[in-house]
PDB file of C-alpha atoms in Angstrom:
ATOM      1  CA  UNK U   8       0.000   0.000   0.000  1.00 81.00           C
ATOM      2  CA  UNK U   9       1.226   3.528  -0.753  1.00 93.00           C
ATOM      3  CA  UNK U  10       2.168   5.759   2.173  1.00 93.00           C
ATOM      4  CA  UNK U  11      -0.991   7.650   3.110  1.00 96.00           C
ATOM      5  CA  UNK U  12      -1.541  10.806   5.146  1.00 96.00           C
ATOM      6  CA  UNK U  13      -4.942  10.963   6.879  1.00 96.00           C
ATOM      7  CA  UNK U  14      -6.487  14.420   7.228  1.00 96.00           C
ATOM      8  CA  UNK U  15      -9.508  14.574   9.530  1.00 95.00           C
ATOM      9  CA  UNK U  16     -11.404  16.510  12.200  1.00 94.00           C
ATOM     10  CA  UNK U  17     -10.016  15.125  15.462  1.00 92.00           C
ATOM     11  CA  UNK U  18     -13.108  15.746  17.591  1.00 93.00           C
ATOM     12  CA  UNK U  19     -15.494  13.919  15.255  1.00 95.00           C
ATOM     13  CA  UNK U  20     -13.557  11.365  13.170  1.00 96.00           C
ATOM     14  CA  UNK U  21     -10.846  10.157  15.579  1.00 94.00           C
ATOM     15  CA  UNK U  22     -12.434   6.702  15.942  1.00 96.00           C
ATOM     16  CA  UNK U  23     -12.596   6.172  12.163  1.00 96.00           C
ATOM     17  CA  UNK U  24      -8.951   7.160  11.784  1.00 95.00           C
ATOM     18  CA  UNK U  25      -7.884   4.834  14.598  1.00 94.00           C
ATOM     19  CA  UNK U  26      -9.865   1.937  13.112  1.00 94.00           C
ATOM     20  CA  UNK U  27      -8.187   2.380   9.716  1.00 94.00           C
ATOM     21  CA  UNK U  28      -4.701   2.418  11.240  1.00 92.00           C
ATOM     22  CA  UNK U  29      -5.419  -0.504  13.593  1.00 90.00           C
ATOM     23  CA  UNK U  30      -6.950  -2.680  10.871  1.00 89.00           C
ATOM     24  CA  UNK U  31      -4.601  -1.889   7.992  1.00 89.00           C
ATOM     25  CA  UNK U  32      -1.213  -1.236   9.530  1.00 84.00           C
ATOM     26  CA  UNK U  33       0.423   1.738  11.167  1.00 83.00           C
ATOM     27  CA  UNK U  34       3.360   1.413   8.767  1.00 87.00           C
ATOM     28  CA  UNK U  35       1.098   2.357   5.824  1.00 90.00           C
ATOM     29  CA  UNK U  36      -0.151   5.633   7.285  1.00 91.00           C
ATOM     30  CA  UNK U  37       1.366   8.844   8.570  1.00 86.00           C
ATOM     31  CA  UNK U  38      -0.295   9.365  11.930  1.00 78.00           C
ATOM     32  CA  UNK U  39       0.597  13.018  12.394  1.00 81.00           C
ATOM     33  CA  UNK U  40      -1.496  16.099  11.756  1.00 81.00           C
ATOM     34  CA  UNK U  41      -1.309  19.831  12.377  1.00 84.00           C
ATOM     35  CA  UNK U  42      -2.597  20.941  15.780  1.00 79.00           C
ATOM     36  CA  UNK U  43      -3.501  24.271  17.337  1.00 81.00           C
ATOM     37  CA  UNK U  44      -0.499  26.540  17.838  1.00 83.00           C
ATOM     38  CA  UNK U  45       1.980  24.313  15.988  1.00 89.00           C
ATOM     39  CA  UNK U  46       2.292  26.665  13.003  1.00 90.00           C
ATOM     40  CA  UNK U  47       2.560  30.449  13.198  1.00 90.00           C
ATOM     41  CA  UNK U  48      -0.560  31.735  11.425  1.00 88.00           C
ATOM     42  CA  UNK U  49       1.201  35.050  10.719  1.00 89.00           C
ATOM     43  CA  UNK U  50       3.517  33.341   8.218  1.00 90.00           C
ATOM     44  CA  UNK U  51       2.603  33.747   4.571  1.00 90.00           C
ATOM     45  CA  UNK U  52       0.559  30.958   3.005  1.00 90.00           C
ATOM     46  CA  UNK U  53       3.435  29.635   0.915  1.00 89.00           C
ATOM     47  CA  UNK U  54       5.625  29.137   4.012  1.00 92.00           C
ATOM     48  CA  UNK U  55       2.764  27.431   5.874  1.00 93.00           C
ATOM     49  CA  UNK U  56       2.260  25.059   2.929  1.00 93.00           C
ATOM     50  CA  UNK U  57       5.986  24.286   2.917  1.00 91.00           C
ATOM     51  CA  UNK U  58       5.993  23.489   6.663  1.00 93.00           C
ATOM     52  CA  UNK U  59       2.978  21.185   6.369  1.00 94.00           C
ATOM     53  CA  UNK U  60       4.398  19.418   3.328  1.00 92.00           C
ATOM     54  CA  UNK U  61       7.856  18.923   4.884  1.00 90.00           C
ATOM     55  CA  UNK U  62       7.070  18.358   8.563  1.00 91.00           C
ATOM     56  CA  UNK U  63       3.705  16.606   8.472  1.00 91.00           C
ATOM     57  CA  UNK U  64       3.060  14.954   5.122  1.00 91.00           C
ATOM     58  CA  UNK U  65       6.706  13.834   4.829  1.00 82.00           C
ATOM     59  CA  UNK U  66       7.004  10.939   2.379  1.00 87.00           C
ATOM     60  CA  UNK U  67       3.285  10.402   1.784  1.00 94.00           C
ATOM     61  CA  UNK U  68       2.035   9.960  -1.780  1.00 96.00           C
ATOM     62  CA  UNK U  69      -1.719   9.818  -1.061  1.00 97.00           C
ATOM     63  CA  UNK U  70      -3.877  12.074   1.114  1.00 98.00           C
ATOM     64  CA  UNK U  71      -7.010  10.471   2.528  1.00 98.00           C
ATOM     65  CA  UNK U  72      -9.557  12.981   3.838  1.00 98.00           C
ATOM     66  CA  UNK U  73     -12.063  11.573   6.323  1.00 98.00           C
ATOM     67  CA  UNK U  74     -15.207  13.637   5.725  1.00 98.00           C
ATOM     68  CA  UNK U  75     -17.745  14.134   8.488  1.00 98.00           C
ATOM     69  CA  UNK U  76     -20.266  16.810   9.372  1.00 97.00           C
ATOM     70  CA  UNK U  77     -17.746  19.594  10.156  1.00 97.00           C
ATOM     71  CA  UNK U  78     -14.708  18.655   8.050  1.00 97.00           C
ATOM     72  CA  UNK U  79     -15.214  21.306   5.358  1.00 98.00           C
ATOM     73  CA  UNK U  80     -14.980  24.077   7.963  1.00 97.00           C
ATOM     74  CA  UNK U  81     -11.748  22.868   9.580  1.00 96.00           C
ATOM     75  CA  UNK U  82      -8.833  25.224   8.746  1.00 95.00           C
ATOM     76  CA  UNK U  83      -6.223  22.511   9.430  1.00 93.00           C
ATOM     77  CA  UNK U  84      -7.905  20.007   7.105  1.00 96.00           C
ATOM     78  CA  UNK U  85      -8.221  22.520   4.259  1.00 97.00           C
ATOM     79  CA  UNK U  86      -4.577  23.580   4.615  1.00 96.00           C
ATOM     80  CA  UNK U  87      -3.384  19.964   4.816  1.00 96.00           C
ATOM     81  CA  UNK U  88      -5.235  19.152   1.590  1.00 97.00           C
ATOM     82  CA  UNK U  89      -3.794  22.198  -0.169  1.00 97.00           C
ATOM     83  CA  UNK U  90      -0.260  21.389   1.012  1.00 96.00           C
ATOM     84  CA  UNK U  91      -0.597  17.798  -0.169  1.00 97.00           C
ATOM     85  CA  UNK U  92      -1.379  18.973  -3.707  1.00 97.00           C
ATOM     86  CA  UNK U  93       1.816  21.060  -3.939  1.00 94.00           C
ATOM     87  CA  UNK U  94       4.754  19.998  -6.040  1.00 91.00           C
ATOM     88  CA  UNK U  95       8.112  20.467  -4.327  1.00 86.00           C
ATOM     89  CA  UNK U  96      11.709  19.584  -5.176  1.00 84.00           C
ATOM     90  CA  UNK U  97      11.495  16.494  -2.939  1.00 82.00           C
ATOM     91  CA  UNK U  98       7.865  15.465  -3.514  1.00 84.00           C
ATOM     92  CA  UNK U  99       5.299  15.718  -6.251  1.00 92.00           C
ATOM     93  CA  UNK U 100       1.638  16.240  -5.414  1.00 96.00           C
ATOM     94  CA  UNK U 101      -0.251  13.526  -3.552  1.00 97.00           C
ATOM     95  CA  UNK U 102      -3.213  11.589  -4.870  1.00 98.00           C
ATOM     96  CA  UNK U 103      -6.445  12.750  -3.192  1.00 98.00           C
ATOM     97  CA  UNK U 104      -9.139  10.441  -1.790  1.00 98.00           C
ATOM     98  CA  UNK U 105     -12.228  11.528   0.184  1.00 98.00           C
ATOM     99  CA  UNK U 106     -13.670   8.845   2.448  1.00 98.00           C
ATOM    100  CA  UNK U 107     -17.072  10.042   3.647  1.00 98.00           C
ATOM    101  CA  UNK U 108     -18.734   8.800   6.832  1.00 98.00           C
ATOM    102  CA  UNK U 109     -21.777   6.769   5.739  1.00 98.00           C
ATOM    103  CA  UNK U 110     -24.539   9.009   7.114  1.00 97.00           C
ATOM    104  CA  UNK U 111     -22.952  12.079   5.496  1.00 98.00           C
ATOM    105  CA  UNK U 112     -22.431  10.250   2.176  1.00 97.00           C
ATOM    106  CA  UNK U 113     -26.139   9.370   2.155  1.00 96.00           C
ATOM    107  CA  UNK U 114     -26.938  13.070   2.564  1.00 96.00           C
ATOM    108  CA  UNK U 115     -24.626  14.364  -0.180  1.00 95.00           C
ATOM    109  CA  UNK U 116     -25.696  11.892  -2.872  1.00 92.00           C
ATOM    110  CA  UNK U 117     -28.981  10.533  -4.118  1.00 87.00           C
ATOM    111  CA  UNK U 118     -29.499   7.949  -6.859  1.00 82.00           C
ATOM    112  CA  UNK U 119     -31.304   8.922 -10.035  1.00 80.00           C
ATOM    113  CA  UNK U 120     -31.787   7.710 -13.610  1.00 76.00           C
ATOM    114  CA  UNK U 121     -29.587   9.286 -16.258  1.00 76.00           C
ATOM    115  CA  UNK U 122     -31.007  10.264 -19.645  1.00 75.00           C
ATOM    116  CA  UNK U 123     -29.130   7.257 -21.009  1.00 76.00           C
ATOM    117  CA  UNK U 124     -31.119   4.998 -18.650  1.00 74.00           C
ATOM    118  CA  UNK U 125     -28.439   4.013 -16.148  1.00 77.00           C
ATOM    119  CA  UNK U 126     -28.502   4.634 -12.386  1.00 75.00           C
ATOM    120  CA  UNK U 127     -26.157   7.441 -11.347  1.00 79.00           C
ATOM    121  CA  UNK U 128     -25.420   9.234  -8.108  1.00 84.00           C
ATOM    122  CA  UNK U 129     -26.613  12.814  -8.061  1.00 86.00           C
ATOM    123  CA  UNK U 130     -25.186  15.549  -5.854  1.00 89.00           C
ATOM    124  CA  UNK U 131     -27.649  16.987  -3.354  1.00 92.00           C
ATOM    125  CA  UNK U 132     -27.508  20.470  -1.800  1.00 92.00           C
ATOM    126  CA  UNK U 133     -25.500  18.910   1.041  1.00 96.00           C
ATOM    127  CA  UNK U 134     -22.602  18.186  -1.349  1.00 95.00           C
ATOM    128  CA  UNK U 135     -21.477  21.823  -1.188  1.00 95.00           C
ATOM    129  CA  UNK U 136     -21.967  21.988   2.577  1.00 97.00           C
ATOM    130  CA  UNK U 137     -20.065  18.890   3.677  1.00 98.00           C
ATOM    131  CA  UNK U 138     -17.224  18.389   1.190  1.00 98.00           C
ATOM    132  CA  UNK U 139     -14.016  20.428   1.625  1.00 98.00           C
ATOM    133  CA  UNK U 140     -13.277  23.007  -1.076  1.00 98.00           C
ATOM    134  CA  UNK U 141     -10.435  21.151  -2.832  1.00 98.00           C
ATOM    135  CA  UNK U 142     -12.289  17.833  -2.656  1.00 98.00           C
ATOM    136  CA  UNK U 143     -15.223  19.431  -4.526  1.00 97.00           C
ATOM    137  CA  UNK U 144     -12.985  21.143  -7.080  1.00 96.00           C
ATOM    138  CA  UNK U 145     -11.160  17.900  -7.826  1.00 96.00           C
ATOM    139  CA  UNK U 146     -14.362  15.829  -8.061  1.00 93.00           C
ATOM    140  CA  UNK U 147     -15.991  17.709 -10.948  1.00 88.00           C
ATOM    141  CA  UNK U 148     -16.287  17.105 -14.645  1.00 78.00           C
ATOM    142  CA  UNK U 149     -17.830  19.209 -17.384  1.00 60.00           C
ATOM    143  CA  UNK U 150     -21.462  20.115 -16.715  1.00 53.00           C
ATOM    144  CA  UNK U 151     -22.282  18.968 -20.263  1.00 50.00           C
ATOM    145  CA  UNK U 152     -21.655  15.316 -19.304  1.00 55.00           C
ATOM    146  CA  UNK U 153     -24.726  13.425 -18.146  1.00 56.00           C
ATOM    147  CA  UNK U 154     -22.542  11.430 -15.745  1.00 62.00           C
ATOM    148  CA  UNK U 155     -18.945  10.480 -15.136  1.00 69.00           C
ATOM    149  CA  UNK U 156     -16.894   7.991 -13.215  1.00 76.00           C
ATOM    150  CA  UNK U 157     -14.535   8.754 -10.311  1.00 83.00           C
ATOM    151  CA  UNK U 158     -11.689   7.455 -12.471  1.00 85.00           C
ATOM    152  CA  UNK U 159     -12.162  10.575 -14.630  1.00 88.00           C
ATOM    153  CA  UNK U 160     -11.651  13.092 -11.807  1.00 94.00           C
ATOM    154  CA  UNK U 161      -8.661  13.635  -9.521  1.00 97.00           C
ATOM    155  CA  UNK U 162     -10.441  13.076  -6.208  1.00 97.00           C
ATOM    156  CA  UNK U 163     -12.539   9.979  -5.691  1.00 96.00           C
ATOM    157  CA  UNK U 164     -15.367  10.372  -3.165  1.00 96.00           C
ATOM    158  CA  UNK U 165     -16.265   7.060  -1.523  1.00 97.00           C
ATOM    159  CA  UNK U 166     -18.474   5.890   1.335  1.00 97.00           C
ATOM    160  CA  UNK U 167     -16.511   4.769   4.418  1.00 98.00           C
ATOM    161  CA  UNK U 168     -18.183   1.331   4.532  1.00 97.00           C
ATOM    162  CA  UNK U 169     -17.181   0.720   0.886  1.00 96.00           C
ATOM    163  CA  UNK U 170     -13.631   1.976   1.418  1.00 97.00           C
ATOM    164  CA  UNK U 171     -13.014  -0.193   4.477  1.00 96.00           C
ATOM    165  CA  UNK U 172     -13.706  -3.409   2.509  1.00 96.00           C
ATOM    166  CA  UNK U 173     -10.565  -2.919   0.402  1.00 95.00           C
ATOM    167  CA  UNK U 174      -8.599   0.236   1.293  1.00 95.00           C
ATOM    168  CA  UNK U 175      -5.521  -0.884  -0.613  1.00 95.00           C
ATOM    169  CA  UNK U 176      -7.461  -0.973  -3.902  1.00 96.00           C
ATOM    170  CA  UNK U 177      -8.777   2.574  -3.401  1.00 96.00           C
ATOM    171  CA  UNK U 178      -5.438   3.968  -2.209  1.00 97.00           C
ATOM    172  CA  UNK U 179      -3.606   2.374  -5.145  1.00 96.00           C
ATOM    173  CA  UNK U 180      -6.047   3.751  -7.728  1.00 96.00           C
ATOM    174  CA  UNK U 181      -5.727   7.191  -6.085  1.00 97.00           C
ATOM    175  CA  UNK U 182      -1.939   6.963  -6.300  1.00 97.00           C
ATOM    176  CA  UNK U 183      -2.132   6.021 -10.000  1.00 96.00           C
ATOM    177  CA  UNK U 184      -3.981   9.259 -10.848  1.00 95.00           C
ATOM    178  CA  UNK U 185      -0.912  11.302  -9.896  1.00 94.00           C
ATOM    179  CA  UNK U 186       0.598  10.538 -13.298  1.00 90.00           C
ATOM    180  CA  UNK U 187      -2.556  10.843 -15.414  1.00 91.00           C
ATOM    181  CA  UNK U 188      -1.998  13.974 -17.486  1.00 90.00           C
ATOM    182  CA  UNK U 189      -5.589  13.886 -18.772  1.00 90.00           C
ATOM    183  CA  UNK U 190      -6.969  14.688 -15.313  1.00 92.00           C
ATOM    184  CA  UNK U 191      -6.932  18.323 -14.207  1.00 91.00           C
ATOM    185  CA  UNK U 192      -5.788  19.041 -10.641  1.00 95.00           C
ATOM    186  CA  UNK U 193      -7.054  22.081  -8.740  1.00 96.00           C
ATOM    187  CA  UNK U 194      -4.553  23.160  -6.082  1.00 96.00           C
ATOM    188  CA  UNK U 195      -5.745  26.497  -4.687  1.00 95.00           C
ATOM    189  CA  UNK U 196      -8.347  27.130  -2.002  1.00 96.00           C
ATOM    190  CA  UNK U 197     -11.060  29.720  -2.478  1.00 95.00           C
ATOM    191  CA  UNK U 198     -10.337  32.914  -0.529  1.00 93.00           C
ATOM    192  CA  UNK U 199     -13.295  32.377   1.805  1.00 95.00           C
ATOM    193  CA  UNK U 200     -12.299  28.785   2.683  1.00 96.00           C
ATOM    194  CA  UNK U 201     -11.218  28.414   6.342  1.00 95.00           C
ATOM    195  CA  UNK U 202      -7.458  27.752   6.422  1.00 94.00           C
ATOM    196  CA  UNK U 203      -4.472  28.142   8.729  1.00 91.00           C
ATOM    197  CA  UNK U 204      -3.103  31.390   7.313  1.00 80.00           C
ATOM    198  CA  UNK U 205      -4.810  34.737   7.923  1.00 63.00           C
TER     199      UNK U 205
END
């Protein structure tokens, strides 16, 4: 399995993170995340991204974002995602995978029939509320398409109960997208997105 950094809201998703590490091996995951007061918020954004990438993400090649009810509003999570998508001299950008807690996943997607007759998942109004900014940006395709597959976008969004059946498969396919030049990668947060820097 590729070395994976887990970004999550500690108060709400700690148990899910611990279960993943316990069940699938501490050696496969970087169990370190940015905490309050660890980074000077007066530094410019570029320096903050460099510190996160060097000191926290280290040698990871995939970033797994555990998405719960408050994840999108967590400054540390948003900054960790942005830092993981940076290219540096030592590391290229990470693959990006959003693993959504089941009850939240069932709020953000509904199932509908496409004009071509197949069943597709449709984004609900909760999609914009619960998914972090860079997860949303990297999980979109042209509006002219009636539907698309997660293999066609940089960030796969998957239900936790589906992910936990075979995490290695999902992490490996996320890693493989790093070299797919046909997939666009969005690397910059919107100005209004909560983040570490002022």
